[in-house]
């Protein structure tokens, strides 16, 4: 069969058509390839990035407080005042830890931490501008274990969706830094941070260490929190003469060199007054007697102008001690915010009244958190040029001849019990690792081991191992340690049998060797 001979014009036309078709096919092929690449990338992201229910407690896009900082003035001539709403809750002091939580034994201290957490959560939900900072995971864990699901969800949203509640410190308690051992510090931080991270993901890992009540501070603790990833450390107490010197030289904020090389530093801030309470005249807690802010002219006692002037004076006074234009006021104190409404109502009025005069005064006031304060400083100041600190902040003295050093050696028997308890806990963990007992229901369950871990972490509290709590409270600490020892000793007795492949009893029964036979009871000695 013969094909007709095509003219040059027709050949060119067919050639153009084929070229157009090839371009379309090429474009189609490239489109398919890009689509496949996009699908592959999406699949990898879906597999390896924690979305939705794949992350702790179903957390999706986290919006922590440090991602929700207030706006501050970038004018170096202005003063930005960060209000840090907080409460300091001792896990035992005048009352036992559980009495402080429930509010029992009110004649010794009429406070209850469960009510503080209840009212703070309620008040934060009323205004997205409000902020709060909380430190004691040991109390928070109790609250989380007994609250209804809707309350737990409210707290979760405040932490990871609205960015209003910030965890600081993050340990089970605020530990002493002189009498505690390195292992004990690591354990108590591990327990607290594990609880927070399991519940709140990245928002559960604080950026700021918060040691506002211990009686002096060690470089080794600063080194520890620095290695744990904390960006800053705040505390209240240092020797009164050093405080005076640092106020005069604008060095209350510093870079603390936490190792001998001087290469590992952590931004550290000490409070100007040596306290963690509100400025004089501005404590609006039920435990305080300061007048509220009255901003309605028709009411007797109208005092908003007087209050604002006093606050502005306090802000200017603190600004003189800074190398930047940010100041921090701790608005709270021991077991404050039992009635959070009183605090936030007055602070709302104060913020409104101060900011109405900002054009005149150059002072801006807002709710903030410690991490946002640090973020503001880093953005506007040359932090690397801040003065450096080497060594410890020991001994602590509040005034002439008022040294808090006796606790280094007092309650020696209790200190010994805490140290032996820590050693037993490390031994139990070693046996668990060797014998794989942590995953065997016949031996020690995680829940039972946590009894031991909680007791040991509690003993590091700055009123526990120091011996500065009431005698009945010290005895309660001891009782908790003995209960923890029972769990640990039984585990040690069972672990060798498990490791040798011998049968064990389901209820810790009849271990092949009982360490309790060599334990001495020091509880009757001080």
Short mmCIF file of C-alpha atoms in Angstrom, two decimals, residues 170-495:
data_model
loop_
_atom_site.label_atom_id
_atom_site.label_comp_id
_atom_site.label_asym_id
_atom_site.label_seq_id
_atom_site.Cartn_x
_atom_site.Cartn_y
_atom_site.Cartn_z
CA UNK A 170 8.64 21.65 86.70
CA UNK A 171 10.11 19.45 89.41
CA UNK A 172 8.01 17.59 91.94
CA UNK A 173 8.86 20.39 94.36
CA UNK A 174 11.31 23.26 94.77
CA UNK A 175 14.31 21.36 96.16
CA UNK A 176 16.95 22.47 98.58
CA UNK A 177 20.29 22.99 96.85
CA UNK A 178 22.70 22.40 99.73
CA UNK A 179 21.72 19.16 101.48
CA UNK A 180 20.42 17.27 98.44
CA UNK A 181 22.52 14.89 96.36
CA UNK A 182 22.84 15.14 92.60
CA UNK A 183 20.87 11.88 92.13
CA UNK A 184 18.05 13.18 94.30
CA UNK A 185 17.76 16.39 92.29
CA UNK A 186 17.70 14.48 89.00
CA UNK A 187 15.04 12.09 90.32
CA UNK A 188 12.68 14.79 91.57
CA UNK A 189 12.94 16.76 88.33
CA UNK A 190 12.45 13.59 86.30
CA UNK A 191 9.28 12.69 88.18
CA UNK A 192 7.76 16.15 87.83
CA UNK A 193 8.72 16.74 84.21
CA UNK A 194 7.51 13.28 83.21
CA UNK A 195 4.07 14.10 84.59
CA UNK A 196 3.92 17.44 82.79
CA UNK A 197 5.27 16.16 79.49
CA UNK A 198 2.88 13.20 79.44
CA UNK A 199 -0.06 15.55 79.87
CA UNK A 200 0.96 18.64 77.93
CA UNK A 201 3.73 17.72 75.50
CA UNK A 202 6.23 20.50 74.78
CA UNK A 203 4.16 22.98 76.79
CA UNK A 204 4.77 20.75 79.80
CA UNK A 205 8.53 21.31 79.72
CA UNK A 206 9.25 24.67 81.37
CA UNK A 207 11.77 27.05 79.87
CA UNK A 208 12.47 28.69 83.25
CA UNK A 209 13.75 27.16 86.50
CA UNK A 210 11.98 28.70 89.50
CA UNK A 211 13.79 28.45 92.86
CA UNK A 212 12.21 31.33 94.73
CA UNK A 213 12.16 29.98 98.30
CA UNK A 214 15.26 27.78 98.96
CA UNK A 215 17.85 29.18 101.36
CA UNK A 216 20.74 29.81 98.99
CA UNK A 217 21.71 28.43 95.61
CA UNK A 218 24.45 26.18 94.26
CA UNK A 219 26.33 26.29 91.00
CA UNK A 220 25.80 22.54 90.60
CA UNK A 221 22.03 22.96 90.57
CA UNK A 222 22.39 25.73 88.00
CA UNK A 223 24.55 23.40 85.92
CA UNK A 224 21.92 20.68 86.19
CA UNK A 225 19.01 22.79 84.97
CA UNK A 226 21.19 24.23 82.24
CA UNK A 227 21.98 20.73 80.95
CA UNK A 228 18.28 19.89 81.14
CA UNK A 229 17.52 22.60 78.60
CA UNK A 230 16.23 25.43 80.78
CA UNK A 231 16.86 28.87 79.32
CA UNK A 232 16.81 30.83 82.57
CA UNK A 233 16.79 30.54 86.35
CA UNK A 234 15.07 32.85 88.84
CA UNK A 235 15.44 32.98 92.61
CA UNK A 236 14.82 35.36 95.51
CA UNK A 237 17.40 34.77 98.24
CA UNK A 238 21.07 35.74 98.37
CA UNK A 239 23.37 37.26 101.00
CA UNK A 240 22.09 40.72 101.87
CA UNK A 241 25.46 42.38 101.22
CA UNK A 242 25.80 40.79 97.80
CA UNK A 243 22.26 41.89 97.00
CA UNK A 244 23.12 45.46 97.94
CA UNK A 245 26.21 45.34 95.73
CA UNK A 246 24.30 43.91 92.77
CA UNK A 247 21.53 46.49 93.05
CA UNK A 248 24.10 49.29 92.94
CA UNK A 249 25.91 47.74 89.97
CA UNK A 250 22.85 46.62 88.00
CA UNK A 251 23.93 43.00 88.21
CA UNK A 252 20.90 41.27 89.73
CA UNK A 253 20.57 39.66 86.31
CA UNK A 254 23.64 37.78 85.16
CA UNK A 255 25.07 34.88 83.21
CA UNK A 256 25.85 32.17 85.74
CA UNK A 257 28.83 30.06 84.68
CA UNK A 258 27.76 26.62 85.79
CA UNK A 259 31.03 24.78 85.10
CA UNK A 260 34.75 25.41 85.50
CA UNK A 261 35.27 26.15 81.81
CA UNK A 262 32.88 29.09 81.89
CA UNK A 263 31.43 27.99 78.55
CA UNK A 264 28.18 26.65 79.98
CA UNK A 265 26.08 29.54 81.29
CA UNK A 266 22.45 30.12 82.16
CA UNK A 267 20.68 33.48 82.33
CA UNK A 268 19.91 34.07 86.00
CA UNK A 269 17.74 36.68 87.66
CA UNK A 270 17.45 37.54 91.36
CA UNK A 271 14.50 39.54 92.67
CA UNK A 272 15.37 43.03 93.87
CA UNK A 273 13.65 42.80 97.25
CA UNK A 274 14.85 39.31 98.12
CA UNK A 275 11.20 38.26 98.26
CA UNK A 276 8.73 36.81 95.77
CA UNK A 277 5.73 38.81 96.91
CA UNK A 278 3.93 41.81 95.39
CA UNK A 279 5.14 45.41 95.89
CA UNK A 280 4.04 47.01 99.15
CA UNK A 281 0.37 47.96 99.00
CA UNK A 282 -0.48 45.67 96.07
CA UNK A 283 -1.20 42.29 97.63
CA UNK A 284 -4.83 41.57 96.78
CA UNK A 285 -5.08 38.14 98.37
CA UNK A 286 -7.51 37.06 101.06
CA UNK A 287 -4.44 36.55 103.28
CA UNK A 288 -3.41 40.21 102.85
CA UNK A 289 -4.79 43.45 104.27
CA UNK A 290 -3.89 45.91 101.47
CA UNK A 291 -6.73 48.09 100.22
CA UNK A 292 -8.32 47.11 96.90
CA UNK A 293 -8.22 49.44 93.91
CA UNK A 294 -11.36 51.58 93.91
CA UNK A 295 -11.79 53.23 90.52
CA UNK A 296 -15.44 54.31 90.73
CA UNK A 297 -15.56 57.99 91.83
CA UNK A 298 -18.96 57.69 93.52
CA UNK A 299 -17.64 55.13 96.00
CA UNK A 300 -16.04 56.11 99.30
CA UNK A 301 -12.34 55.42 99.38
CA UNK A 302 -11.78 56.23 95.69
CA UNK A 303 -8.04 55.62 95.41
CA UNK A 304 -7.11 54.63 91.87
CA UNK A 305 -4.91 57.69 91.28
CA UNK A 306 -3.06 57.15 94.54
CA UNK A 307 -2.55 53.46 93.75
CA UNK A 308 -1.30 54.15 90.24
CA UNK A 309 1.20 56.74 91.46
CA UNK A 310 2.56 54.32 94.07
CA UNK A 311 2.88 51.57 91.49
CA UNK A 312 4.64 53.83 88.99
CA UNK A 313 7.16 54.80 91.68
CA UNK A 314 7.86 51.13 92.37
CA UNK A 315 8.32 50.44 88.65
CA UNK A 316 10.75 53.31 88.20
CA UNK A 317 12.70 52.25 91.29
CA UNK A 318 13.15 48.72 89.97
CA UNK A 319 13.98 49.96 86.45
CA UNK A 320 17.04 51.69 87.93
CA UNK A 321 18.51 48.26 88.70
CA UNK A 322 18.14 46.95 85.11
CA UNK A 323 20.33 47.04 82.01
CA UNK A 324 17.25 47.09 79.79
CA UNK A 325 13.72 48.52 79.82
CA UNK A 326 11.85 45.54 81.26
CA UNK A 327 10.95 44.98 84.92
CA UNK A 328 9.29 42.01 86.60
CA UNK A 329 6.84 42.11 89.50
CA UNK A 330 5.90 38.87 91.25
CA UNK A 331 2.21 39.24 92.06
CA UNK A 332 1.59 36.52 94.61
CA UNK A 333 3.09 34.77 97.61
CA UNK A 334 2.76 31.76 99.89
CA UNK A 335 -0.52 29.97 99.12
CA UNK A 336 -1.98 33.04 97.42
CA UNK A 337 -4.90 32.94 94.95
CA UNK A 338 -7.25 30.93 97.16
CA UNK A 339 -9.68 33.54 95.82
CA UNK A 340 -8.17 34.30 92.43
CA UNK A 341 -11.08 36.57 91.52
CA UNK A 342 -9.93 39.17 94.04
CA UNK A 343 -6.43 39.20 92.56
CA UNK A 344 -7.43 39.39 88.91
CA UNK A 345 -10.21 41.93 89.47
CA UNK A 346 -7.79 44.38 91.07
CA UNK A 347 -4.97 43.70 88.61
CA UNK A 348 -7.35 44.29 85.68
CA UNK A 349 -8.15 47.71 87.16
CA UNK A 350 -4.48 48.47 87.77
CA UNK A 351 -3.46 47.56 84.20
CA UNK A 352 -6.24 49.68 82.74
CA UNK A 353 -5.42 52.72 84.89
CA UNK A 354 -1.65 52.56 84.34
CA UNK A 355 -1.93 52.14 80.57
CA UNK A 356 -4.32 55.08 80.30
CA UNK A 357 -1.35 57.23 81.34
CA UNK A 358 1.29 55.46 79.21
CA UNK A 359 1.65 58.36 76.78
CA UNK A 360 2.45 60.57 79.74
CA UNK A 361 4.61 58.20 81.80
CA UNK A 362 6.15 55.88 79.20
CA UNK A 363 5.27 52.91 81.41
CA UNK A 364 3.35 49.96 79.99
CA UNK A 365 1.78 47.30 82.19
CA UNK A 366 0.58 43.83 81.19
CA UNK A 367 0.14 40.23 82.32
CA UNK A 368 3.17 38.13 81.48
CA UNK A 369 5.11 34.99 82.37
CA UNK A 370 8.77 34.34 83.24
CA UNK A 371 9.51 32.88 79.80
CA UNK A 372 8.04 35.94 78.07
CA UNK A 373 10.09 38.22 80.31
CA UNK A 374 13.26 36.38 79.28
CA UNK A 375 12.20 36.49 75.63
CA UNK A 376 11.70 40.26 75.86
CA UNK A 377 15.16 40.75 77.36
CA UNK A 378 16.87 38.64 74.71
CA UNK A 379 15.16 40.60 71.95
CA UNK A 380 16.14 44.01 73.26
CA UNK A 381 19.36 43.62 75.23
CA UNK A 382 22.86 42.31 74.61
CA UNK A 383 22.62 39.45 77.10
CA UNK A 384 26.14 38.22 76.32
CA UNK A 385 27.44 41.46 77.81
CA UNK A 386 25.71 40.88 81.16
CA UNK A 387 28.00 40.35 84.17
CA UNK A 388 29.08 36.78 84.89
CA UNK A 389 28.84 34.84 88.12
CA UNK A 390 31.08 31.97 89.23
CA UNK A 391 30.58 29.87 92.32
CA UNK A 392 27.60 29.53 94.66
CA UNK A 393 25.15 31.80 96.41
CA UNK A 394 26.03 30.35 99.81
CA UNK A 395 25.82 31.05 102.65
CA UNK A 396 22.51 32.89 102.71
CA UNK A 397 22.08 35.70 105.23
CA UNK A 398 19.03 37.96 105.41
CA UNK A 399 20.73 40.50 107.70
CA UNK A 400 23.63 40.92 110.11
CA UNK A 401 24.16 37.71 112.13
CA UNK A 402 21.11 36.08 110.49
CA UNK A 403 22.69 33.20 108.60
CA UNK A 404 20.70 30.18 107.46
CA UNK A 405 23.48 27.63 107.75
CA UNK A 406 22.40 25.43 110.64
CA UNK A 407 20.26 23.34 108.33
CA UNK A 408 23.41 22.05 106.61
CA UNK A 409 23.82 19.60 109.50
CA UNK A 410 20.60 19.65 111.58
CA UNK A 411 18.28 16.63 111.56
CA UNK A 412 21.28 14.47 110.69
CA UNK A 413 19.37 11.22 111.16
CA UNK A 414 16.64 12.29 108.77
CA UNK A 415 19.22 13.47 106.25
CA UNK A 416 20.85 10.04 106.51
CA UNK A 417 17.51 8.35 105.95
CA UNK A 418 16.91 10.41 102.81
CA UNK A 419 20.37 9.53 101.47
CA UNK A 420 19.94 5.81 102.17
CA UNK A 421 16.50 5.91 100.61
CA UNK A 422 17.98 7.45 97.47
CA UNK A 423 20.61 4.72 97.33
CA UNK A 424 17.93 2.03 97.64
CA UNK A 425 15.92 3.62 94.83
CA UNK A 426 18.97 3.53 92.55
CA UNK A 427 19.56 -0.11 93.51
CA UNK A 428 15.96 -1.03 92.68
CA UNK A 429 16.28 0.60 89.28
CA UNK A 430 19.49 -1.30 88.61
CA UNK A 431 17.81 -4.60 89.45
CA UNK A 432 14.84 -3.69 87.31
CA UNK A 433 17.11 -3.00 84.36
CA UNK A 434 18.93 -6.32 84.82
CA UNK A 435 15.93 -8.50 85.61
CA UNK A 436 13.36 -6.58 83.51
CA UNK A 437 11.12 -6.42 86.55
CA UNK A 438 9.57 -3.09 85.58
CA UNK A 439 7.38 -4.82 82.98
CA UNK A 440 6.51 -7.88 85.07
CA UNK A 441 3.30 -7.70 87.07
CA UNK A 442 4.59 -10.37 89.45
CA UNK A 443 7.25 -7.98 90.66
CA UNK A 444 7.00 -4.23 90.86
CA UNK A 445 4.42 -2.24 88.96
CA UNK A 446 5.03 1.32 87.83
CA UNK A 447 2.24 2.52 90.11
CA UNK A 448 3.83 0.94 93.18
CA UNK A 449 7.29 2.21 92.30
CA UNK A 450 5.86 5.71 92.01
CA UNK A 451 4.97 5.52 95.70
CA UNK A 452 8.70 5.27 96.37
CA UNK A 453 9.61 7.92 93.79
CA UNK A 454 7.09 10.40 95.18
CA UNK A 455 8.28 9.94 98.75
CA UNK A 456 11.90 10.40 97.73
CA UNK A 457 11.15 13.47 95.60
CA UNK A 458 9.11 14.99 98.42
CA UNK A 459 12.05 14.61 100.79
CA UNK A 460 14.15 16.98 98.65
CA UNK A 461 11.76 19.86 99.38
CA UNK A 462 13.48 22.89 100.92
CA UNK A 463 11.53 22.44 104.16
CA UNK A 464 12.01 18.65 104.28
CA UNK A 465 15.64 17.54 104.02
CA UNK A 466 16.64 20.86 105.61
CA UNK A 467 14.63 20.02 108.73
CA UNK A 468 12.91 23.43 108.77
CA UNK A 469 9.39 21.98 108.80
CA UNK A 470 7.45 21.27 111.99
CA UNK A 471 8.34 18.04 113.79
CA UNK A 472 5.02 16.38 112.91
CA UNK A 473 5.63 17.19 109.25
CA UNK A 474 9.14 15.68 109.37
CA UNK A 475 7.61 12.52 110.82
CA UNK A 476 5.15 12.46 107.92
CA UNK A 477 8.04 12.70 105.46
CA UNK A 478 9.70 9.76 107.26
CA UNK A 479 6.53 7.69 107.17
CA UNK A 480 6.24 8.19 103.43
CA UNK A 481 9.86 7.13 102.98
CA UNK A 482 9.29 3.93 104.99
CA UNK A 483 6.33 3.06 102.75
CA UNK A 484 8.54 3.63 99.75
CA UNK A 485 11.23 1.45 101.30
CA UNK A 486 8.76 -1.40 101.66
CA UNK A 487 8.15 -1.32 97.92
CA UNK A 488 11.83 -1.02 97.11
CA UNK A 489 13.02 -3.69 99.51
CA UNK A 490 10.54 -6.24 98.24
CA UNK A 491 11.60 -5.51 94.70
CA UNK A 492 15.26 -6.01 95.62
CA UNK A 493 14.36 -9.30 97.29
CA UNK A 494 12.49 -10.58 94.23
CA UNK A 495 14.84 -9.36 91.51
#
